[in-house]
Short mmCIF file of C-alpha atoms in Angstrom, two decimals:
data_model
loop_
_atom_site.label_atom_id
_atom_site.label_comp_id
_atom_site.label_asym_id
_atom_site.label_seq_id
_atom_site.Cartn_x
_atom_site.Cartn_y
_atom_site.Cartn_z
CA UNK A 1 6.73 44.68 -34.55
CA UNK A 2 7.29 45.39 -31.02
CA UNK A 3 10.98 47.39 -30.95
CA UNK A 4 11.43 46.57 -27.80
CA UNK A 5 8.08 46.74 -25.21
CA UNK A 6 10.24 48.09 -22.33
CA UNK A 7 10.69 51.08 -24.77
CA UNK A 8 7.93 52.05 -25.91
CA UNK A 9 6.65 51.87 -21.94
CA UNK A 10 9.98 54.16 -20.77
CA UNK A 11 8.99 56.75 -23.30
CA UNK A 12 7.27 59.48 -22.21
CA UNK A 13 3.72 61.26 -24.01
CA UNK A 14 0.74 60.73 -23.41
CA UNK A 15 -3.36 60.47 -24.90
CA UNK A 16 -7.48 60.04 -23.66
CA UNK A 17 -9.41 58.26 -25.68
CA UNK A 18 -13.29 57.12 -25.14
CA UNK A 19 -14.54 55.57 -21.57
CA UNK A 20 -15.74 51.79 -22.46
CA UNK A 21 -19.36 52.75 -21.88
CA UNK A 22 -22.35 50.96 -19.68
CA UNK A 23 -23.74 47.13 -19.63
CA UNK A 24 -22.88 43.62 -19.87
CA UNK A 25 -23.66 40.59 -21.17
CA UNK A 26 -23.31 38.28 -24.26
CA UNK A 27 -25.82 39.50 -27.34
CA UNK A 28 -27.20 37.77 -30.51
CA UNK A 29 -25.01 38.67 -33.40
CA UNK A 30 -27.98 39.79 -35.06
CA UNK A 31 -27.92 42.99 -32.92
CA UNK A 32 -28.06 46.59 -33.07
CA UNK A 33 -24.80 48.91 -33.97
CA UNK A 34 -26.56 51.46 -30.50
CA UNK A 35 -27.14 48.00 -28.51
CA UNK A 36 -23.27 47.48 -28.24
CA UNK A 37 -21.75 47.39 -26.35
CA UNK A 38 -17.87 50.06 -26.96
CA UNK A 39 -15.15 48.44 -26.12
CA UNK A 40 -11.84 49.97 -26.86
CA UNK A 41 -8.22 48.45 -28.24
CA UNK A 42 -5.48 50.16 -28.11
CA UNK A 43 -1.63 47.92 -29.82
CA UNK A 44 0.99 48.19 -29.48
CA UNK A 45 2.58 49.89 -32.49
CA UNK A 46 1.34 49.65 -36.48
CA UNK A 47 -1.46 46.49 -37.10
CA UNK A 48 1.25 43.55 -38.25
CA UNK A 49 0.84 39.71 -37.59
CA UNK A 50 0.76 39.90 -33.76
CA UNK A 51 -2.47 41.42 -34.25
CA UNK A 52 -4.28 39.82 -37.12
CA UNK A 53 -6.36 37.49 -34.20
CA UNK A 54 -8.19 41.29 -33.66
CA UNK A 55 -8.61 41.98 -37.16
CA UNK A 56 -9.83 38.46 -38.29
CA UNK A 57 -12.45 39.19 -35.00
CA UNK A 58 -13.73 42.21 -36.56
CA UNK A 59 -14.36 41.26 -40.01
CA UNK A 60 -15.61 37.79 -39.61
CA UNK A 61 -18.82 39.70 -36.81
CA UNK A 62 -17.20 37.70 -33.88
CA UNK A 63 -16.89 41.18 -31.70
CA UNK A 64 -21.26 41.69 -32.96
CA UNK A 65 -20.91 37.74 -31.72
CA UNK A 66 -20.74 38.55 -28.53
CA UNK A 67 -22.76 42.18 -27.97
CA UNK A 68 -19.96 44.54 -28.61
CA UNK A 69 -17.85 47.08 -30.63
CA UNK A 70 -14.53 47.09 -30.95
CA UNK A 71 -11.96 50.30 -31.86
CA UNK A 72 -8.37 49.29 -32.92
CA UNK A 73 -6.65 52.32 -31.32
CA UNK A 74 -2.87 53.50 -32.28
CA UNK A 75 -1.14 53.60 -29.37
CA UNK A 76 0.43 56.84 -27.93
CA UNK A 77 4.58 56.94 -27.61
CA UNK A 78 4.39 55.74 -24.10
CA UNK A 79 1.97 52.15 -25.00
CA UNK A 80 -1.20 50.96 -23.76
CA UNK A 81 -0.93 50.53 -20.49
CA UNK A 82 -1.35 53.89 -18.94
CA UNK A 83 -4.68 53.96 -20.89
CA UNK A 84 -5.32 50.41 -19.62
CA UNK A 85 -4.57 52.04 -16.02
CA UNK A 86 -6.57 54.58 -16.26
CA UNK A 87 -10.19 53.12 -17.64
CA UNK A 88 -10.10 55.33 -20.97
CA UNK A 89 -8.87 52.01 -23.18
CA UNK A 90 -10.07 48.51 -21.56
CA UNK A 91 -8.23 46.25 -22.96
CA UNK A 92 -4.01 46.58 -24.84
CA UNK A 93 -1.22 45.03 -25.92
CA UNK A 94 1.73 44.32 -24.31
CA UNK A 95 4.83 42.12 -22.98
CA UNK A 96 6.14 40.47 -20.20
CA UNK A 97 9.36 42.35 -19.93
CA UNK A 98 8.05 45.73 -20.30
CA UNK A 99 4.80 45.55 -17.72
CA UNK A 100 7.52 44.69 -14.79
CA UNK A 101 8.82 47.66 -13.47
CA UNK A 102 3.91 48.75 -14.02
CA UNK A 103 4.15 45.31 -10.98
CA UNK A 104 5.94 46.73 -8.63
CA UNK A 105 6.98 49.45 -6.74
CA UNK A 106 5.71 53.07 -6.35
CA UNK A 107 4.85 53.15 -10.27
CA UNK A 108 2.67 50.03 -10.35
CA UNK A 109 0.55 50.38 -12.88
CA UNK A 110 -3.19 48.43 -12.32
CA UNK A 111 -2.81 45.85 -15.22
CA UNK A 112 -3.51 42.28 -15.87
CA UNK A 113 -2.15 40.10 -18.46
CA UNK A 114 -5.01 37.68 -19.96
CA UNK A 115 -3.68 36.60 -22.02
CA UNK A 116 -0.79 35.22 -24.22
CA UNK A 117 -1.23 36.63 -27.82
CA UNK A 118 2.07 33.40 -28.91
CA UNK A 119 2.94 31.44 -26.44
CA UNK A 120 6.37 30.96 -26.55
CA UNK A 121 9.97 34.60 -27.53
CA UNK A 122 10.35 34.27 -31.41
CA UNK A 123 13.01 37.42 -29.65
CA UNK A 124 16.57 36.80 -30.83
CA UNK A 125 19.80 37.96 -31.91
CA UNK A 126 20.11 38.53 -36.20
CA UNK A 127 24.05 39.26 -38.18
CA UNK A 128 24.68 38.68 -41.54
CA UNK A 129 25.71 35.52 -42.56
CA UNK A 130 29.01 34.26 -42.26
CA UNK A 131 30.28 37.16 -39.55
CA UNK A 132 30.39 34.53 -36.34
CA UNK A 133 27.50 36.11 -34.62
CA UNK A 134 25.66 32.27 -35.11
CA UNK A 135 26.33 31.99 -30.71
CA UNK A 136 26.13 35.28 -27.94
CA UNK A 137 30.18 34.68 -27.89
CA UNK A 138 30.27 35.72 -31.10
CA UNK A 139 28.93 39.50 -30.67
CA UNK A 140 32.80 39.98 -29.36
CA UNK A 141 34.14 42.66 -30.95
CA UNK A 142 30.54 43.58 -33.00
CA UNK A 143 28.44 46.27 -33.98
CA UNK A 144 24.98 45.49 -31.64
CA UNK A 145 22.54 47.97 -31.63
CA UNK A 146 20.91 48.63 -28.01
CA UNK A 147 18.09 50.44 -26.74
CA UNK A 148 20.68 51.12 -24.29
CA UNK A 149 17.71 49.64 -21.23
CA UNK A 150 19.27 47.43 -18.24
CA UNK A 151 17.19 43.96 -18.50
CA UNK A 152 17.69 44.23 -22.01
CA UNK A 153 21.38 44.74 -21.40
CA UNK A 154 21.35 41.96 -18.41
CA UNK A 155 19.93 39.01 -21.28
CA UNK A 156 22.20 39.81 -23.69
CA UNK A 157 24.96 39.81 -21.52
CA UNK A 158 23.62 36.96 -19.39
CA UNK A 159 23.65 34.59 -23.50
CA UNK A 160 26.98 36.23 -24.75
CA UNK A 161 28.97 35.28 -21.13
CA UNK A 162 27.53 31.56 -21.05
CA UNK A 163 28.31 30.93 -24.14
CA UNK A 164 31.99 31.77 -22.78
CA UNK A 165 32.12 35.97 -24.02
CA UNK A 166 32.79 39.23 -22.44
CA UNK A 167 29.72 41.23 -22.34
CA UNK A 168 32.12 44.28 -22.07
CA UNK A 169 34.06 43.83 -24.61
CA UNK A 170 31.13 43.44 -27.68
CA UNK A 171 30.33 47.99 -28.93
CA UNK A 172 26.73 48.49 -27.83
CA UNK A 173 25.81 51.05 -30.33
CA UNK A 174 22.50 53.67 -29.98
CA UNK A 175 19.33 52.05 -31.69
CA UNK A 176 18.97 54.44 -34.67
CA UNK A 177 18.00 51.33 -36.01
CA UNK A 178 14.04 51.74 -38.22
CA UNK A 179 14.41 49.39 -40.86
CA UNK A 180 16.88 46.33 -39.47
CA UNK A 181 17.46 44.28 -43.80
CA UNK A 182 18.98 48.56 -44.53
CA UNK A 183 20.72 48.35 -41.28
CA UNK A 184 22.61 44.98 -41.32
CA UNK A 185 23.54 46.38 -45.75
CA UNK A 186 25.32 48.79 -44.86
CA UNK A 187 26.79 47.70 -42.40
CA UNK A 188 26.45 50.35 -39.43
CA UNK A 189 25.74 47.38 -36.70
CA UNK A 190 25.98 44.32 -37.21
CA UNK A 191 23.83 43.18 -34.43
CA UNK A 192 20.32 44.19 -34.54
CA UNK A 193 16.82 42.58 -30.89
CA UNK A 194 15.07 41.48 -33.14
CA UNK A 195 11.97 39.12 -33.28
CA UNK A 196 12.11 36.90 -35.75
CA UNK A 197 8.17 36.95 -37.31
CA UNK A 198 8.37 40.18 -38.52
CA UNK A 199 12.06 41.74 -39.16
CA UNK A 200 14.06 37.98 -39.60
CA UNK A 201 10.34 36.38 -42.43
CA UNK A 202 11.61 40.06 -43.76
CA UNK A 203 15.83 39.08 -43.89
CA UNK A 204 13.60 36.49 -45.63
CA UNK A 205 11.07 37.86 -47.69
CA UNK A 206 14.35 40.41 -49.01
CA UNK A 207 16.64 37.75 -49.10
CA UNK A 208 19.75 38.91 -46.47
CA UNK A 209 20.50 35.70 -46.02
CA UNK A 210 20.85 35.93 -41.77
CA UNK A 211 22.56 33.83 -38.37
CA UNK A 212 19.74 34.61 -35.89
CA UNK A 213 19.94 33.12 -32.31
CA UNK A 214 16.24 32.96 -30.09
CA UNK A 215 17.02 34.01 -26.65
CA UNK A 216 14.48 31.09 -25.36
CA UNK A 217 16.87 27.99 -26.51
CA UNK A 218 19.44 30.05 -25.50
CA UNK A 219 18.10 30.30 -21.12
CA UNK A 220 14.57 29.02 -20.19
CA UNK A 221 13.60 32.14 -18.03
CA UNK A 222 13.75 34.24 -21.86
CA UNK A 223 10.20 32.09 -22.94
CA UNK A 224 8.49 34.75 -21.81
CA UNK A 225 5.24 36.28 -22.14
CA UNK A 226 5.18 38.43 -25.55
CA UNK A 227 2.60 40.13 -26.47
CA UNK A 228 -0.03 39.77 -23.75
CA UNK A 229 -3.45 41.11 -24.17
CA UNK A 230 -4.04 43.53 -21.22
CA UNK A 231 -7.07 45.55 -19.28
CA UNK A 232 -7.45 46.68 -16.82
CA UNK A 233 -7.72 45.63 -12.41
CA UNK A 234 -10.61 47.42 -12.19
CA UNK A 235 -12.70 46.20 -14.62
CA UNK A 236 -12.66 43.19 -14.66
CA UNK A 237 -13.45 43.40 -12.15
CA UNK A 238 -16.01 45.34 -12.54
CA UNK A 239 -17.05 43.83 -15.95
CA UNK A 240 -16.12 40.19 -15.92
CA UNK A 241 -18.29 38.93 -18.78
CA UNK A 242 -17.23 41.85 -20.73
CA UNK A 243 -13.87 40.85 -20.61
CA UNK A 244 -14.86 36.76 -21.03
CA UNK A 245 -16.90 38.00 -24.22
CA UNK A 246 -14.13 39.66 -25.73
CA UNK A 247 -11.44 37.25 -25.24
CA UNK A 248 -14.57 34.43 -26.36
CA UNK A 249 -14.53 36.48 -29.76
CA UNK A 250 -10.57 36.47 -30.17
CA UNK A 251 -9.53 33.33 -29.54
CA UNK A 252 -12.62 32.12 -32.21
CA UNK A 253 -9.71 35.47 -34.89
CA UNK A 254 -6.71 33.80 -33.86
CA UNK A 255 -7.76 30.24 -34.23
CA UNK A 256 -8.61 31.17 -38.04
CA UNK A 257 -4.71 32.95 -37.77
CA UNK A 258 -3.88 29.68 -37.64
CA UNK A 259 -5.87 27.54 -39.76
CA UNK A 260 -6.00 29.78 -42.39
CA UNK A 261 -3.36 31.99 -42.29
CA UNK A 262 -3.33 33.42 -46.15
CA UNK A 263 -7.11 34.05 -44.91
CA UNK A 264 -5.87 35.88 -41.98
CA UNK A 265 -3.11 37.82 -44.51
CA UNK A 266 -5.34 39.45 -46.08
CA UNK A 267 -8.15 40.38 -43.56
CA UNK A 268 -5.30 42.04 -41.30
CA UNK A 269 -4.26 43.25 -45.50
CA UNK A 270 -7.94 45.44 -45.81
CA UNK A 271 -7.24 46.60 -42.61
CA UNK A 272 -3.83 47.64 -42.54
CA UNK A 273 -2.98 47.85 -47.18
CA UNK A 274 0.22 49.70 -46.49
CA UNK A 275 1.73 47.11 -45.01
CA UNK A 276 4.04 45.11 -47.34
CA UNK A 277 1.97 42.00 -49.60
CA UNK A 278 4.19 39.80 -48.64
CA UNK A 279 5.98 39.56 -45.72
CA UNK A 280 2.21 40.09 -43.94
CA UNK A 281 1.74 36.52 -45.97
CA UNK A 282 5.76 34.95 -45.43
CA UNK A 283 4.43 36.24 -41.30
CA UNK A 284 1.58 35.10 -41.03
CA UNK A 285 2.52 31.24 -42.07
CA UNK A 286 5.01 32.09 -39.66
CA UNK A 287 3.38 32.37 -36.91
CA UNK A 288 0.21 30.20 -38.13
CA UNK A 289 1.98 26.71 -35.41
CA UNK A 290 2.93 30.06 -32.99
CA UNK A 291 -0.49 31.37 -31.49
CA UNK A 292 -1.76 27.89 -29.82
CA UNK A 293 1.21 25.67 -30.50
CA UNK A 294 1.74 23.43 -27.07
CA UNK A 295 -0.86 23.88 -24.83
CA UNK A 296 -5.24 23.19 -24.95
CA UNK A 297 -6.30 27.06 -25.25
CA UNK A 298 -5.20 29.87 -27.25
CA UNK A 299 -4.29 32.82 -24.42
CA UNK A 300 -2.77 29.96 -21.93
CA UNK A 301 -0.33 31.28 -19.55
CA UNK A 302 1.24 29.03 -17.35
CA UNK A 303 3.37 30.17 -14.09
CA UNK A 304 5.82 28.02 -14.19
CA UNK A 305 7.49 29.86 -16.38
CA UNK A 306 5.68 33.50 -16.11
CA UNK A 307 6.89 33.47 -12.59
CA UNK A 308 10.53 32.21 -14.44
CA UNK A 309 11.00 35.07 -16.18
CA UNK A 310 10.54 37.48 -13.35
CA UNK A 311 12.28 35.63 -10.63
CA UNK A 312 15.30 35.97 -13.08
CA UNK A 313 14.31 38.99 -12.51
CA UNK A 314 14.66 39.55 -8.97
CA UNK A 315 17.79 37.72 -9.21
CA UNK A 316 19.33 39.72 -10.72
CA UNK A 317 18.41 43.30 -9.37
CA UNK A 318 16.82 44.25 -12.26
CA UNK A 319 13.34 45.60 -10.08
CA UNK A 320 12.64 47.34 -7.34
CA UNK A 321 10.98 46.05 -5.76
CA UNK A 322 10.77 42.42 -6.06
CA UNK A 323 7.79 41.20 -8.26
CA UNK A 324 6.39 39.34 -6.03
CA UNK A 325 5.20 35.51 -7.58
CA UNK A 326 1.98 35.33 -9.89
CA UNK A 327 2.02 38.99 -10.44
CA UNK A 328 0.11 40.90 -13.44
CA UNK A 329 -1.64 37.89 -14.92
CA UNK A 330 -4.59 35.63 -14.64
CA UNK A 331 -6.31 32.63 -16.66
CA UNK A 332 -9.71 33.06 -15.60
CA UNK A 333 -11.37 35.46 -18.20
CA UNK A 334 -10.05 32.79 -21.29
CA UNK A 335 -12.52 30.87 -22.86
CA UNK A 336 -13.39 27.67 -20.71
#
């Protein structure tokens, strides 16, 4: 699951993957492999339940039905954005928060979010149960595992101080957490920023009682989109029909994951057998009603919510230059 989109984006390394082949248009399900259009999708992290719809679409032939041969690949250390922007991959997994530095200024990248994988932000702060951290003020005097990223710290500061606490009293410990359950059990840290669908469910599976508060419940600006599927602007301009075909197939994959989470989990486990079966099953059930949630179309990005988060960044001096309204997303490629 996402460690943090910002950390991945700002890390420094690169890799190369094959550029997509030519050709456009939807094709029949029985298309010969040699006739399929090759598309590369870069994950944000190792396979997990954020990605299930991709693997379902592959397993059930939804990509092939659209005339596509999709290669799902692991990301380099700098994440999917650079590869997608360069055209070395057509699609990738990213996050609205980590896209922020890519949308304005000299380091802007030609990328666009074309679908929201999950409708609402499921991230928040988790801690051992009964130690006073059920609300943000309780972080005072406690050890928080920080990535030391300005946006991350500004969000934690916002919720702590809105709850009447003093952010300066939070002990910021450089994050070396690779296993959230072990980190809390060992008391090396008291509070960790997690995405509940994976790390929170892992706490439940392993029997650790916790307290948790979600960012989206505390500030409407923090109900941003995480994760999102991104595509390169030049690719979208030159080959919009392939983009639409890909998202038609993926939307079917996530619809199946919503209707049959256990069946979808088995498909993910087949693709990534190294994953813990119980964790995948329980995580898939947790996410089943969250992929599409309260919108009519899977993948839809609400402009008001999108702009609200970037507006908050602008207002708090966290983006220089400021991110323009409606920058970085489009609903134009989603199934109609």
